[in-house]
Coordinates of C-alpha atoms and ligand atoms in Angstrom, one line a residue:
M132 CA 43.1 189.6 117.7
P133 CA 46.5 190.9 117.0
F134 CA 48.5 188.3 115.2
K135 CA 51.4 188.3 117.9
K136 CA 48.8 187.6 120.7
M137 CA 47.2 184.7 118.7
I138 CA 50.6 183.2 118.2
L139 CA 51.0 183.4 122.1
L140 CA 47.7 181.8 122.7
L141 CA 48.6 179.0 120.6
A142 CA 51.8 178.4 122.2
V143 CA 50.1 178.6 125.6
S144 CA 47.5 176.2 124.3
A145 CA 50.3 173.9 123.2
V146 CA 52.4 174.1 126.5
L147 CA 49.1 173.4 128.6
G148 CA 48.4 170.4 126.3
L149 CA 45.1 172.1 125.3
Q150 CA 43.6 170.0 122.3
A151 CA 42.7 172.3 119.6
Q152 CA 39.1 171.9 118.6
N153 CA 38.6 174.5 115.9
P154 CA 37.7 174.0 113.0
I155 CA 35.2 171.2 114.3
V156 CA 35.4 169.6 111.0
Q157 CA 38.8 168.5 109.2
T158 CA 37.5 166.2 106.6
Y159 CA 35.8 168.9 104.3
Y160 CA 35.6 172.7 104.0
T161 CA 32.3 173.6 105.7
A162 CA 31.0 177.4 106.2
D163 CA 27.9 179.3 107.2
P164 CA 26.9 177.2 110.2
A165 CA 23.4 176.8 111.4
P166 CA 23.1 175.1 114.6
M167 CA 19.9 173.5 115.8
V168 CA 19.4 171.6 119.3
H169 CA 17.1 168.4 119.0
E170 CA 16.6 165.7 121.5
G171 CA 20.0 166.2 123.5
R172 CA 22.3 166.9 120.3
V173 CA 23.3 169.9 118.4
Y174 CA 22.8 169.4 114.8
V175 CA 25.1 172.0 112.7
Y176 CA 24.0 172.3 108.8
T177 CA 26.8 173.8 106.9
T178 CA 27.3 174.8 103.4
H179 CA 30.2 173.0 101.6
D180 CA 33.1 174.8 100.0
E181 CA 34.4 172.3 97.4
D182 CA 38.0 171.2 97.5
E183 CA 38.6 172.8 93.9
T184 CA 37.2 176.3 93.6
I185 CA 36.0 177.2 90.0
D186 CA 36.5 180.7 88.4
N187 CA 37.9 182.0 92.0
F188 CA 34.3 182.2 93.4
F189 CA 32.2 180.4 96.0
T190 CA 32.0 176.9 94.6
M191 CA 28.9 175.2 96.5
H192 CA 26.8 172.4 95.4
N193 CA 25.5 171.0 98.5
W194 CA 24.6 171.1 102.3
R195 CA 26.2 168.9 104.9
A196 CA 25.1 168.2 108.7
Y197 CA 27.1 167.2 111.7
S198 CA 25.9 166.5 115.1
S199 CA 27.4 166.2 118.8
A200 CA 26.0 165.5 122.2
D201 CA 29.4 166.7 124.0
M202 CA 30.4 169.6 121.8
V203 CA 33.7 168.0 121.0
N204 CA 33.0 164.8 119.1
W205 CA 31.1 165.5 115.9
T206 CA 29.3 162.9 114.1
D207 CA 29.4 163.4 110.2
H208 CA 26.0 162.9 108.5
G209 CA 27.4 163.6 105.2
V210 CA 25.5 165.6 102.3
V211 CA 21.8 165.9 103.6
A212 CA 20.5 167.9 100.6
S213 CA 21.8 169.5 97.4
L214 CA 20.9 171.7 94.5
K215 CA 19.7 168.5 92.8
N216 CA 16.9 168.5 95.4
F217 CA 15.3 171.5 93.3
A218 CA 14.2 170.1 89.9
W219 CA 12.8 173.6 89.0
S220 CA 16.3 175.3 89.3
D221 CA 19.0 174.7 86.9
K222 CA 22.0 176.1 89.0
D223 CA 24.8 174.0 89.3
N224 CA 26.4 176.2 91.9
G225 CA 25.1 178.4 94.8
A226 CA 24.0 176.3 97.6
W227 CA 24.6 179.2 100.3
A228 CA 23.7 179.5 103.9
P229 CA 20.8 177.6 105.1
Q230 CA 19.2 177.2 108.4
A231 CA 16.8 174.3 109.8
I232 CA 14.1 174.2 112.3
E233 CA 11.6 171.7 113.7
R234 CA 8.1 172.0 114.0
N235 CA 5.2 169.3 114.7
G236 CA 7.8 166.5 114.0
K237 CA 8.8 167.9 110.9
F238 CA 12.4 169.3 110.0
Y239 CA 12.3 172.5 107.6
L240 CA 15.6 173.4 105.8
Y241 CA 15.5 176.9 104.1
C242 CA 17.9 177.0 101.4
P243 CA 19.2 180.0 99.5
I244 CA 20.1 179.0 95.8
H245 CA 22.2 182.1 94.9
G246 CA 20.5 183.8 92.0
D247 CA 17.4 181.5 92.3
G248 CA 16.2 182.7 95.7
V249 CA 15.0 181.1 98.9
A250 CA 13.6 177.5 98.7
V251 CA 12.5 175.0 101.5
L252 CA 13.0 171.2 102.0
V253 CA 11.2 169.0 104.5
A254 CA 12.1 165.8 106.1
D255 CA 11.0 163.6 109.0
S256 CA 14.4 163.6 110.5
P257 CA 17.0 166.1 111.3
T258 CA 19.5 164.4 108.8
G259 CA 16.9 163.8 106.0
P260 CA 15.9 162.4 103.5
F261 CA 15.0 166.0 102.5
H262 CA 12.4 166.7 99.6
D263 CA 11.0 169.8 97.9
P264 CA 7.2 170.3 98.9
L265 CA 6.8 173.1 96.6
G266 CA 8.4 172.3 93.3
K267 CA 9.3 176.2 93.2
R268 CA 11.0 178.9 95.3
L269 CA 9.5 179.7 98.6
I270 CA 10.0 183.6 98.5
E271 CA 8.1 184.7 95.4
D272 CA 7.6 188.4 94.0
T273 CA 10.9 189.3 95.6
P274 CA 12.3 192.8 95.0
D275 CA 15.7 191.5 94.1
I276 CA 16.4 187.7 93.8
W277 CA 20.1 188.2 93.5
H278 CA 20.3 189.4 97.0
D279 CA 17.8 186.8 98.4
I280 CA 20.4 184.9 100.5
D281 CA 21.1 183.9 103.9
P282 CA 17.6 182.9 105.4
T283 CA 17.2 182.7 109.1
V284 CA 13.9 181.0 110.8
F285 CA 12.4 181.6 114.0
I286 CA 9.3 180.6 116.0
D287 CA 8.0 183.1 118.5
D288 CA 6.2 182.3 121.8
D289 CA 2.7 182.7 120.2
G290 CA 3.7 180.3 117.5
Q291 CA 4.0 182.6 114.9
A292 CA 7.1 181.7 112.7
Y293 CA 9.3 184.2 110.6
L294 CA 11.8 183.8 108.1
F295 CA 14.3 186.8 107.8
W296 CA 16.9 186.9 105.1
G297 CA 19.0 189.3 102.7
N298 CA 22.0 191.1 101.7
P299 CA 22.6 194.2 102.1
K300 CA 19.0 194.7 103.4
V301 CA 17.0 192.4 105.6
F302 CA 13.5 191.3 104.4
Y303 CA 11.1 188.9 106.3
V304 CA 7.9 187.2 106.2
K305 CA 5.4 185.7 108.5
L306 CA 5.4 182.0 107.9
N307 CA 2.2 180.1 108.1
E308 CA 1.8 177.2 110.4
D309 CA 3.1 174.8 107.4
M310 CA 6.2 176.6 107.5
T311 CA 6.2 176.3 103.6
S312 CA 4.0 179.2 102.7
Y313 CA 3.7 182.8 104.2
D314 CA 1.0 185.4 105.0
R315 CA 0.7 187.4 101.7
S316 CA -1.9 189.8 103.1
V317 CA 0.9 191.9 105.0
G318 CA 3.7 194.1 103.4
E319 CA 4.3 193.8 99.6
K320 CA 2.8 190.5 98.6
G321 CA 3.8 189.1 102.1
I322 CA 7.3 190.7 102.1
M323 CA 8.3 193.1 104.7
A324 CA 11.5 195.1 104.9
L325 CA 13.5 196.1 108.0
D326 CA 14.6 199.8 108.6
M327 CA 18.2 199.8 107.8
S328 CA 18.7 202.7 110.0
V329 CA 22.0 203.7 111.8
E330 CA 20.0 203.3 115.0
A331 CA 19.2 199.8 114.3
F332 CA 22.4 198.5 112.6
G333 CA 25.1 200.9 113.2
S334 CA 26.9 202.8 110.3
Q335 CA 30.1 202.4 108.2
K336 CA 31.1 204.8 105.3
D337 CA 30.7 203.3 101.8
E338 CA 33.3 203.8 99.0
N339 CA 31.9 207.4 98.5
G340 CA 32.3 208.2 102.1
V341 CA 28.5 208.2 102.9
L342 CA 27.2 206.7 106.1
R343 CA 25.5 203.6 105.7
S344 CA 24.0 200.6 107.6
N345 CA 26.6 198.4 109.1
Y346 CA 24.6 195.4 108.3
T347 CA 25.9 193.3 105.5
E348 CA 24.4 189.7 105.5
G349 CA 24.0 186.2 107.3
P350 CA 21.1 187.3 110.0
W351 CA 20.7 185.0 112.7
V352 CA 17.3 185.6 114.7
Y353 CA 16.7 184.3 118.3
K354 CA 14.9 185.3 121.4
R355 CA 16.5 185.1 124.9
K356 CA 14.5 185.8 128.2
D357 CA 12.5 188.9 126.8
L358 CA 15.0 190.1 124.4
Y359 CA 15.1 189.5 120.6
Y360 CA 18.4 189.2 119.0
L361 CA 19.5 189.8 115.3
V362 CA 23.1 188.9 114.8
Y363 CA 24.9 189.4 111.5
A364 CA 27.9 189.9 109.4
A365 CA 28.7 193.5 109.3
A366 CA 31.0 196.2 108.2
G367 CA 31.3 195.0 104.5
I368 CA 34.2 192.9 103.3
P369 CA 36.0 192.0 105.4
E370 CA 33.1 190.9 107.8
Y371 CA 32.8 191.7 111.5
I372 CA 30.1 189.9 113.4
A373 CA 27.6 192.5 115.0
Y374 CA 24.4 192.5 116.8
S375 CA 21.1 194.4 117.4
T376 CA 18.3 193.8 119.9
A377 CA 14.5 194.5 119.9
P378 CA 11.7 194.3 122.6
S379 CA 9.8 192.4 119.8
I380 CA 10.4 190.4 116.7
E381 CA 9.1 193.3 114.5
G382 CA 11.5 195.8 116.1
P383 CA 12.3 198.4 116.7
W384 CA 15.8 197.2 116.5
T385 CA 18.8 198.7 118.1
Y386 CA 22.4 198.5 117.3
Q387 CA 24.7 197.0 120.1
G388 CA 27.9 196.5 118.4
Y389 CA 30.4 194.0 117.6
I390 CA 30.7 190.5 118.8
M391 CA 33.8 189.3 116.7
E392 CA 36.2 191.4 115.1
R393 CA 38.9 190.8 112.6
A394 CA 41.7 188.2 113.0
P395 CA 44.3 186.7 110.5
H396 CA 42.6 183.4 110.4
L397 CA 39.2 184.9 109.6
A398 CA 38.2 184.7 106.2
F399 CA 36.8 187.7 104.1
T400 CA 33.2 186.5 104.9
N401 CA 32.1 185.5 108.4
H402 CA 28.7 184.0 109.3
P403 CA 26.9 183.7 112.8
G404 CA 25.0 180.9 114.4
I405 CA 24.2 181.0 118.3
I406 CA 22.4 178.5 120.5
D407 CA 22.1 177.5 124.1
F408 CA 22.7 173.7 124.8
K409 CA 22.8 171.9 128.0
G410 CA 23.2 174.9 130.1
N411 CA 25.8 176.7 128.1
S412 CA 26.0 179.3 125.2
Y413 CA 27.8 178.6 121.9
F414 CA 28.6 181.0 118.9
F415 CA 29.4 179.3 115.5
Y416 CA 31.2 181.0 112.9
H417 CA 33.7 180.2 110.1
T418 CA 37.3 180.9 109.4
H419 CA 39.9 180.2 106.7
E420 CA 42.4 178.4 108.9
L421 CA 42.3 174.9 107.5
S422 CA 43.0 176.0 103.8
N423 CA 45.8 178.5 105.2
G424 CA 44.0 181.6 104.1
E425 CA 41.8 180.8 101.1
G426 CA 38.5 182.6 101.4
F427 CA 36.4 180.2 99.1
K428 CA 37.6 177.3 101.4
R429 CA 36.1 177.9 104.8
S430 CA 35.6 176.1 108.0
V431 CA 33.1 176.1 111.0
S432 CA 34.4 176.7 114.5
V433 CA 32.7 177.4 117.6
E434 CA 33.3 179.3 120.8
P435 CA 31.6 178.9 124.3
F436 CA 30.6 182.1 125.7
T437 CA 28.5 183.6 128.7
Y438 CA 26.0 186.6 128.2
N439 CA 26.6 189.5 130.3
E440 CA 24.1 190.2 133.2
D441 CA 22.2 192.7 131.1
G442 CA 21.7 190.0 128.3
S443 CA 24.4 191.7 126.1
I444 CA 27.1 189.5 124.3
P445 CA 30.5 189.8 125.0
L446 CA 33.3 190.6 122.3
L447 CA 34.4 186.9 121.5
K448 CA 37.9 185.9 120.3
P449 CA 38.2 183.3 117.5
T450 CA 40.3 180.7 119.2
K451 CA 42.1 177.5 118.0
A452 CA 41.2 175.8 121.2
G453 CA 37.4 176.4 120.8
V454 CA 35.3 174.1 123.3
T455 CA 37.9 172.7 125.6
E456 CA 35.6 170.9 128.0
S457 CA 33.4 167.9 126.8
L458 CA 29.9 168.1 128.1
S459 CA 30.0 164.2 128.6
P460 CA 32.3 161.3 128.1
L461 CA 31.6 159.0 125.3
N462 CA 30.6 155.5 125.8
P463 CA 32.7 153.0 123.8
F464 CA 30.7 150.0 125.0
Q465 CA 27.9 150.8 122.3
R466 CA 28.4 151.0 118.5
V467 CA 30.3 154.4 117.8
E468 CA 30.1 155.7 114.3
A469 CA 33.8 155.8 113.0
E470 CA 32.7 159.2 111.6
T471 CA 32.4 160.5 115.2
M472 CA 35.3 162.3 115.9
A473 CA 37.1 165.4 117.6
W474 CA 40.0 165.6 115.0
S475 CA 41.4 164.2 112.1
E476 CA 44.0 164.6 109.5
R477 CA 43.9 163.8 105.6
L478 CA 40.7 161.8 106.0
K479 CA 37.5 161.9 104.1
T480 CA 33.8 160.6 104.7
T481 CA 31.6 158.9 102.2
K482 CA 28.0 158.2 102.3
S483 CA 26.6 155.1 100.8
S484 CA 23.0 153.9 100.8
K485 CA 24.3 150.5 102.1
T486 CA 26.0 151.6 105.3
G487 CA 25.6 155.3 105.6
V488 CA 28.3 157.6 106.3
Y489 CA 31.6 155.9 106.9
V490 CA 35.5 157.1 107.0
S491 CA 37.3 156.7 103.7
S492 CA 40.7 157.8 102.2
I493 CA 42.6 156.3 104.8
N494 CA 46.2 156.2 104.1
N495 CA 49.3 155.2 106.1
G496 CA 50.0 157.5 108.8
D497 CA 46.4 159.4 108.9
Y498 CA 44.5 159.3 112.1
L499 CA 41.4 160.4 114.1
M500 CA 40.8 161.2 117.6
V501 CA 37.9 160.7 119.8
R502 CA 37.9 162.9 123.0
D503 CA 36.9 161.9 126.5
V504 CA 36.3 158.0 125.9
D505 CA 35.2 156.5 129.2
F506 CA 36.9 153.0 129.4
G507 CA 35.3 152.5 132.7
D508 CA 36.9 149.4 134.5
G509 CA 38.5 148.3 131.1
A510 CA 38.0 146.7 127.8
K511 CA 39.5 143.5 126.4
R512 CA 38.6 143.7 122.9
F513 CA 38.3 146.2 120.0
L514 CA 35.8 145.5 117.1
A515 CA 35.5 147.5 113.9
G516 CA 33.2 147.4 110.8
V517 CA 35.7 147.8 108.1
A518 CA 35.8 147.1 104.1
S519 CA 38.8 146.9 101.9
G520 CA 39.2 146.3 98.2
A521 CA 43.0 146.4 98.5
V522 CA 45.3 144.5 100.9
G523 CA 44.0 146.5 104.1
G524 CA 46.3 147.8 106.7
S525 CA 46.0 148.1 110.6
I526 CA 44.3 150.5 113.0
E527 CA 46.7 151.3 116.1
L528 CA 44.7 152.4 119.3
R529 CA 46.9 154.9 121.2
L530 CA 45.8 156.7 124.4
G531 CA 46.0 160.5 124.8
A532 CA 48.5 161.4 122.0
L533 CA 49.5 160.2 118.5
D534 CA 52.5 158.4 120.0
G535 CA 50.8 157.8 123.3
K536 CA 50.6 154.3 125.0
L537 CA 49.6 151.7 122.4
L538 CA 46.6 149.6 123.7
G539 CA 46.5 147.2 120.6
V540 CA 46.6 146.9 117.0
C541 CA 43.7 145.7 114.6
T542 CA 44.7 144.1 111.4
V543 CA 42.4 144.9 108.6
S544 CA 42.6 142.3 105.9
N545 CA 40.8 142.5 102.5
T546 CA 37.0 142.1 102.4
G547 CA 36.6 141.6 98.9
G548 CA 35.2 145.2 98.1
W549 CA 35.5 148.8 99.2
N550 CA 31.6 148.4 100.4
T551 CA 31.8 144.9 101.4
W552 CA 31.8 145.1 105.2
E553 CA 33.1 142.7 107.9
V554 CA 33.6 142.8 111.5
Q555 CA 37.4 142.5 112.4
A556 CA 38.7 142.4 116.0
A557 CA 41.8 142.7 118.2
K558 CA 42.6 142.0 121.7
I559 CA 43.7 145.4 123.7
S560 CA 45.2 146.0 126.9
K561 CA 43.2 147.2 129.8
A562 CA 42.7 151.0 130.0
K563 CA 40.5 152.6 132.7
E564 CA 38.8 155.8 133.1
V565 CA 38.6 158.6 130.6
H566 CA 41.1 159.3 127.8
D567 CA 41.2 160.7 124.3
L568 CA 41.7 157.8 121.9
Y569 CA 43.5 158.0 118.8
F570 CA 43.2 155.5 116.0
V571 CA 46.5 155.9 114.0
F572 CA 46.1 154.0 110.4
K573 CA 49.1 152.1 109.2
G574 CA 49.7 150.1 105.9
G575 CA 51.5 150.4 102.5
E576 CA 50.9 152.6 99.6
G577 CA 47.3 154.1 98.6
D578 CA 43.9 153.6 100.2
L579 CA 44.2 151.0 102.9
F580 CA 40.4 150.4 104.0
N581 CA 37.0 152.1 104.8
F582 CA 36.1 152.4 108.5
D583 CA 32.1 152.4 109.5
W584 CA 31.9 151.9 113.3
W585 CA 33.8 150.6 116.4
T586 CA 33.0 149.4 119.8
L587 CA 34.8 148.1 122.9
E588 CA 34.0 144.9 124.8
Ligands
FUB19 O1 28.8 181.0 101.8 C1 28.3 181.8 100.8 C2 28.0 183.3 101.2 O2 29.1 183.7 102.0 C3 26.9 183.3 102.5 O3 25.7 183.2 102.0 C4 27.3 184.5 103.3 O4 26.9 184.6 104.4 C5 28.7 184.3 103.2 O5 29.1 183.7 104.3

């Protein structure tokens, strides 16, 4: 999108009071989104660009997960797997784009370790704990291990599972039902390669002016109605997103064109993930907006979209607004994890074995916002699970805006330690119906307290 047009869109959003939802995570840099729908929630597995980039290259040690039931409030599940899960690999960097899938009650996370190939982890829940069932990489006897990145996994209607991956070519295997081995009787010791023809992937000129496949990396494979889709980063660096379709998972693939072009706030890489959820279609990608243009510090964004009548995917704009409509209001009369949020500024999250993920690095003036909280007929009391090894501070509850109507103030006092949790409470004035709820943190210098959960009574 031309820069001027984007500025205009942002201005219109501001005037209309549209809440920015992109990027969907503000506490960490996240990239390479891999969404998965499970039991009424979308889980998004992401890579994690570290806050400190080493040697001006991707600095990525672990994989994170987030989930949402309404597509605007995202719950942080923290780091769900890391390079340390793979005892056989000595890599301390290279936790690149993964994808997860569920089969027979187990969750399989396909993880590329840049330079050490494609591996797999297994868990009993979508958020882990994940363990390495093989003790070695999954894809062996590979033609080019350095380019074994970006796995995408798909189970066809007949139960046959496939794993595709690769840069700048697409390879694939037929996974066995256990999802942790593959049929080695086909292809080259089990590995097959897609025809990287211009018909299948479009074309671009390389540095010598020679036409070559438009495909770059980041494949995302799925089926909708009778059509198979292969969506991918295209056109070299900087990356566009393009797609191809086929009548069967093994092709022949036909190039269909771009889904996302360039925009000033897109990074030099881009990476697609597409799902249908509660009757809507969503396109996940990443930008460098949060880091103000640092390509090794990216952030996951999402756009809702509608397929054209013929099944083609429209050209999508990378917006700041993202998903503007929540799919359902949030119920505050049950425990809400503090790390469930639509937007925050200057906060972090931490995971402890004692209490799971909680909001940390809370300083004076920081805030988090939860979209579409359903106050029903009203609430009288706010309760929070908090911990503080310092003097504490307070949580202001405000309606609709950072400086919106003050519902009440919860004083948070010292609990005896940063991981010593107490319930602290405050009376609040009655609010009814559905509002965005802002938690504004106030106090003195330095970290004030940690915030694990809240509820209304
Ligand atoms: O995040 C590291 C690499 O950058 C991914 O594997 C590619 O898809 C690109 O996004």
